[in-house]
């Protein structure tokens, strides 16, 4: 990699890079690390609620995958400096850069059987990010879902190729290649490969933490993620209807008051 990640003094030290592929349990891992005292993790949800950060990540993606003359990668610490943990996209698009930029951070590669991973990906994220399915909601909510879907699709298409023509064999091949690349980038002593279901002991042993007296978190299974997406879309429609009807309701109330007073 010719371009070097720019770094300044962080607000907090970067402790962990969770570089597992989407739909390998990264949400559960984020929750587990929070239980262990690492706080919240940087992930795509943070980006979508911060327009300036969205622009910075898009510019970084342009720089790496569609090179722009005289553009450098962002100051990673400016984007990530308040977090001890980075997980999921868009961070994993810059796995090599972040591994180099934060040499003291430990790396967790969440993994999943390729067949199970593909089934989960196909039945969740590919459904949620289908442009036809979300067209109306994106139009109604241009600054929310209207930004989220194109950005999330862009991340996945860099990793997997065009989503509209994606096929199982190619997707699984890219998934396996991605995991192999992380293994090559990280020295064994700095890397933990973790599959959901292995419990606290393996994770805590790697991090030097005591095992918590709570169950290991379980987040974002297929049912949870689809139900959450459906609630989000219907919430967008409800807010749009309320916004549309409110001026009409006010006007009708004024007209009724005028009529009642005989003015």
Short mmCIF file of C-alpha atoms in Angstrom, two decimals:
data_model
loop_
_atom_site.label_atom_id
_atom_site.label_comp_id
_atom_site.label_asym_id
_atom_site.label_seq_id
_atom_site.Cartn_x
_atom_site.Cartn_y
_atom_site.Cartn_z
CA UNK A 1 0.00 0.00 0.00
CA UNK A 2 1.69 3.25 -1.15
CA UNK A 3 -0.45 5.69 0.81
CA UNK A 4 0.22 5.82 4.52
CA UNK A 5 -2.48 6.26 7.13
CA UNK A 6 -2.20 9.64 8.83
CA UNK A 7 -2.32 9.59 12.61
CA UNK A 8 -2.35 12.12 15.43
CA UNK A 9 -2.58 11.75 19.19
CA UNK A 10 -5.78 9.78 19.94
CA UNK A 11 -8.37 10.82 22.50
CA UNK A 12 -8.34 7.20 23.71
CA UNK A 13 -6.08 4.34 22.64
CA UNK A 14 -7.30 2.09 19.85
CA UNK A 15 -7.47 -1.29 21.54
CA UNK A 16 -9.29 -3.64 19.15
CA UNK A 17 -9.95 -3.90 15.43
CA UNK A 18 -12.87 -6.25 14.79
CA UNK A 19 -12.20 -7.03 11.14
CA UNK A 20 -14.68 -9.84 10.59
CA UNK A 21 -16.88 -9.72 7.50
CA UNK A 22 -20.47 -8.52 7.74
CA UNK A 23 -22.87 -11.22 9.05
CA UNK A 24 -20.23 -13.07 11.06
CA UNK A 25 -21.40 -11.90 14.48
CA UNK A 26 -19.76 -8.48 14.56
CA UNK A 27 -22.74 -6.89 16.35
CA UNK A 28 -22.59 -9.54 19.07
CA UNK A 29 -18.84 -9.02 19.34
CA UNK A 30 -19.31 -5.27 19.71
CA UNK A 31 -21.78 -5.88 22.52
CA UNK A 32 -19.43 -8.37 24.20
CA UNK A 33 -16.54 -5.92 24.10
CA UNK A 34 -18.76 -3.25 25.62
CA UNK A 35 -19.53 -5.62 28.51
CA UNK A 36 -15.76 -6.06 28.97
CA UNK A 37 -15.32 -2.30 29.36
CA UNK A 38 -14.23 -1.16 25.92
CA UNK A 39 -17.23 1.12 25.38
CA UNK A 40 -19.06 1.59 22.13
CA UNK A 41 -17.48 0.62 18.83
CA UNK A 42 -17.24 2.59 15.63
CA UNK A 43 -19.38 0.97 12.94
CA UNK A 44 -21.69 1.93 10.11
CA UNK A 45 -24.45 3.14 12.44
CA UNK A 46 -22.17 5.92 13.63
CA UNK A 47 -21.39 6.98 10.07
CA UNK A 48 -25.01 7.20 9.04
CA UNK A 49 -25.84 9.66 11.83
CA UNK A 50 -22.91 11.94 11.06
CA UNK A 51 -23.03 13.62 7.61
CA UNK A 52 -19.48 15.00 7.87
CA UNK A 53 -18.14 11.54 8.69
CA UNK A 54 -20.10 10.04 5.80
CA UNK A 55 -18.42 12.49 3.44
CA UNK A 56 -14.98 11.67 4.86
CA UNK A 57 -15.48 7.92 4.46
CA UNK A 58 -16.78 8.34 0.92
CA UNK A 59 -13.73 10.43 0.09
CA UNK A 60 -11.44 7.78 1.58
CA UNK A 61 -13.22 5.08 -0.44
CA UNK A 62 -12.78 7.19 -3.58
CA UNK A 63 -9.10 7.56 -2.81
CA UNK A 64 -8.47 3.85 -2.35
CA UNK A 65 -10.79 2.31 -4.90
CA UNK A 66 -11.17 5.13 -7.44
CA UNK A 67 -7.88 7.00 -7.08
CA UNK A 68 -8.21 10.79 -7.09
CA UNK A 69 -5.18 12.94 -7.83
CA UNK A 70 -3.57 14.57 -4.77
CA UNK A 71 -6.03 13.04 -2.33
CA UNK A 72 -4.71 11.37 0.84
CA UNK A 73 -6.41 9.08 3.30
CA UNK A 74 -8.09 10.89 6.18
CA UNK A 75 -6.60 11.38 9.58
CA UNK A 76 -7.83 8.09 11.01
CA UNK A 77 -7.67 9.35 14.55
CA UNK A 78 -9.86 12.30 13.65
CA UNK A 79 -12.54 9.80 12.62
CA UNK A 80 -11.88 7.08 15.18
CA UNK A 81 -10.07 8.79 18.07
CA UNK A 82 -12.93 8.60 20.57
CA UNK A 83 -13.35 4.83 20.10
CA UNK A 84 -11.35 1.95 21.51
CA UNK A 85 -12.96 -0.47 19.05
CA UNK A 86 -13.61 -0.43 15.31
CA UNK A 87 -15.93 -3.04 13.80
CA UNK A 88 -17.56 -3.91 10.50
CA UNK A 89 -17.92 -1.59 7.51
CA UNK A 90 -16.68 0.90 6.54
CA UNK A 91 -13.62 0.09 8.66
CA UNK A 92 -12.97 -3.32 7.14
CA UNK A 93 -12.53 -1.73 3.71
CA UNK A 94 -9.34 -0.27 5.18
CA UNK A 95 -8.18 -3.29 7.15
CA UNK A 96 -4.56 -3.01 6.01
CA UNK A 97 -4.39 0.71 6.66
CA UNK A 98 -5.87 0.40 10.15
CA UNK A 99 -3.65 -2.55 11.07
CA UNK A 100 -0.65 -0.39 10.14
CA UNK A 101 -2.00 2.80 11.71
CA UNK A 102 -2.72 1.14 15.07
CA UNK A 103 0.12 -1.36 15.56
CA UNK A 104 -0.74 -1.92 19.23
CA UNK A 105 -4.38 -2.77 18.59
CA UNK A 106 -5.37 -6.42 18.79
CA UNK A 107 -7.30 -7.86 15.88
CA UNK A 108 -10.38 -10.07 16.13
CA UNK A 109 -11.47 -11.89 12.99
CA UNK A 110 -15.03 -13.12 13.50
CA UNK A 111 -15.67 -16.07 11.20
CA UNK A 112 -18.55 -18.23 10.05
CA UNK A 113 -18.95 -21.28 7.86
CA UNK A 114 -19.16 -19.94 4.27
CA UNK A 115 -22.46 -21.70 3.55
CA UNK A 116 -24.10 -20.33 6.69
CA UNK A 117 -22.57 -16.90 6.07
CA UNK A 118 -23.96 -16.74 2.52
CA UNK A 119 -27.43 -17.84 3.64
CA UNK A 120 -27.46 -15.09 6.28
CA UNK A 121 -26.14 -12.46 3.89
CA UNK A 122 -28.64 -13.39 1.18
CA UNK A 123 -31.61 -13.40 3.55
CA UNK A 124 -30.80 -10.18 5.43
CA UNK A 125 -28.48 -7.51 4.02
CA UNK A 126 -29.18 -8.25 0.36
CA UNK A 127 -32.91 -7.98 1.08
CA UNK A 128 -32.54 -4.77 3.10
CA UNK A 129 -30.35 -3.09 0.50
CA UNK A 130 -32.47 -4.02 -2.52
CA UNK A 131 -33.01 -0.72 -4.37
CA UNK A 132 -36.50 -1.61 -5.61
CA UNK A 133 -37.62 -2.64 -2.14
CA UNK A 134 -36.42 0.60 -0.53
CA UNK A 135 -37.10 3.08 -3.35
CA UNK A 136 -40.12 4.82 -1.79
CA UNK A 137 -38.67 4.89 1.73
CA UNK A 138 -35.40 6.38 0.43
CA UNK A 139 -37.34 9.07 -1.42
CA UNK A 140 -39.43 9.89 1.66
CA UNK A 141 -36.38 9.91 3.96
CA UNK A 142 -33.53 11.28 1.79
CA UNK A 143 -31.27 12.26 4.70
CA UNK A 144 -31.70 8.98 6.58
CA UNK A 145 -32.40 5.82 4.63
CA UNK A 146 -31.69 7.75 1.44
CA UNK A 147 -28.06 8.05 2.53
CA UNK A 148 -27.77 4.72 4.32
CA UNK A 149 -28.75 2.38 1.48
CA UNK A 150 -26.39 3.78 -1.21
CA UNK A 151 -23.48 3.95 1.23
CA UNK A 152 -24.05 0.47 2.62
CA UNK A 153 -24.44 -0.95 -0.89
CA UNK A 154 -21.22 0.74 -1.95
CA UNK A 155 -19.36 -0.89 0.94
CA UNK A 156 -20.68 -4.36 0.14
CA UNK A 157 -20.15 -4.03 -3.60
CA UNK A 158 -16.48 -3.20 -3.03
CA UNK A 159 -16.19 -6.39 -1.01
CA UNK A 160 -18.43 -8.68 -3.08
CA UNK A 161 -19.07 -7.09 -6.48
CA UNK A 162 -22.37 -5.75 -7.91
CA UNK A 163 -25.22 -6.82 -5.65
CA UNK A 164 -27.80 -7.00 -8.42
CA UNK A 165 -25.85 -9.76 -10.17
CA UNK A 166 -24.18 -11.40 -7.19
CA UNK A 167 -23.97 -15.20 -7.18
CA UNK A 168 -23.28 -17.60 -4.36
CA UNK A 169 -20.00 -19.02 -5.66
CA UNK A 170 -18.40 -15.62 -6.24
CA UNK A 171 -19.62 -14.22 -2.94
CA UNK A 172 -18.26 -17.16 -0.93
CA UNK A 173 -14.96 -17.02 -2.81
CA UNK A 174 -14.54 -13.32 -1.95
CA UNK A 175 -15.51 -13.98 1.65
CA UNK A 176 -12.88 -16.70 2.02
CA UNK A 177 -10.26 -14.54 0.28
CA UNK A 178 -11.02 -11.65 2.61
CA UNK A 179 -10.47 -13.84 5.70
CA UNK A 180 -7.24 -15.24 4.26
CA UNK A 181 -5.99 -11.71 3.62
CA UNK A 182 -6.57 -10.70 7.25
CA UNK A 183 -4.66 -13.78 8.41
CA UNK A 184 -1.73 -12.76 6.22
CA UNK A 185 -1.76 -9.16 7.44
CA UNK A 186 -1.80 -9.85 11.19
CA UNK A 187 0.91 -11.69 13.17
CA UNK A 188 -0.55 -14.76 14.95
CA UNK A 189 0.01 -13.39 18.46
CA UNK A 190 -1.98 -10.29 17.63
CA UNK A 191 -4.90 -12.11 15.97
CA UNK A 192 -7.86 -13.96 17.43
CA UNK A 193 -10.13 -15.92 15.13
CA UNK A 194 -13.50 -16.22 16.81
CA UNK A 195 -16.72 -17.96 15.80
CA UNK A 196 -19.94 -17.14 17.60
CA UNK A 197 -20.81 -19.83 20.12
CA UNK A 198 -17.27 -20.17 21.49
CA UNK A 199 -18.24 -18.24 24.61
CA UNK A 200 -16.44 -15.82 26.88
CA UNK A 201 -13.41 -17.92 27.78
CA UNK A 202 -11.71 -17.76 24.37
CA UNK A 203 -12.28 -14.02 24.00
CA UNK A 204 -11.33 -13.14 27.57
CA UNK A 205 -8.22 -15.29 27.41
CA UNK A 206 -7.06 -13.36 24.35
CA UNK A 207 -7.76 -9.98 25.96
CA UNK A 208 -6.58 -10.83 29.47
CA UNK A 209 -10.01 -10.11 30.96
CA UNK A 210 -12.01 -11.89 33.65
CA UNK A 211 -14.99 -13.87 32.38
CA UNK A 212 -18.21 -11.89 33.02
CA UNK A 213 -21.06 -13.47 34.95
CA UNK A 214 -23.53 -12.77 32.14
CA UNK A 215 -24.46 -14.60 28.98
CA UNK A 216 -22.52 -13.78 25.84
CA UNK A 217 -24.58 -11.24 23.82
CA UNK A 218 -26.57 -12.39 20.82
CA UNK A 219 -27.39 -9.56 18.43
CA UNK A 220 -28.73 -9.12 14.90
CA UNK A 221 -29.81 -12.62 13.97
CA UNK A 222 -31.82 -12.83 10.75
CA UNK A 223 -35.18 -12.32 12.46
CA UNK A 224 -33.97 -9.36 14.51
CA UNK A 225 -32.37 -7.56 11.59
CA UNK A 226 -35.33 -8.00 9.22
CA UNK A 227 -37.88 -6.98 11.83
CA UNK A 228 -35.75 -3.94 12.66
CA UNK A 229 -35.56 -2.98 9.00
CA UNK A 230 -39.33 -3.33 8.60
CA UNK A 231 -39.96 -1.18 11.69
CA UNK A 232 -37.59 1.45 10.35
CA UNK A 233 -39.32 1.64 6.97
CA UNK A 234 -42.83 1.78 8.44
CA UNK A 235 -41.62 4.40 10.89
CA UNK A 236 -40.46 6.52 7.95
CA UNK A 237 -43.89 6.21 6.34
CA UNK A 238 -45.73 7.09 9.57
CA UNK A 239 -43.61 10.19 10.17
CA UNK A 240 -44.14 11.28 6.57
CA UNK A 241 -47.91 10.92 6.90
CA UNK A 242 -47.94 12.88 10.16
CA UNK A 243 -45.79 15.60 8.62
CA UNK A 244 -48.10 15.78 5.61
CA UNK A 245 -51.32 15.79 7.62
CA UNK A 246 -50.29 18.23 10.35
CA UNK A 247 -50.66 21.42 8.25
CA UNK A 248 -54.01 20.16 6.95
CA UNK A 249 -55.21 19.41 10.48
CA UNK A 250 -54.16 22.88 11.66
CA UNK A 251 -55.93 24.54 8.75
CA UNK A 252 -59.12 22.56 9.40
CA UNK A 253 -59.00 23.43 13.10
CA UNK A 254 -58.65 27.14 12.30
CA UNK A 255 -61.50 26.99 9.82
CA UNK A 256 -63.70 25.18 12.35
CA UNK A 257 -62.89 27.77 15.03
CA UNK A 258 -63.74 30.62 12.66
CA UNK A 259 -66.98 28.91 11.68
CA UNK A 260 -67.92 28.22 15.31
CA UNK A 261 -67.47 31.86 16.26
CA UNK A 262 -69.53 32.96 13.30
CA UNK A 263 -66.80 35.18 11.93
#
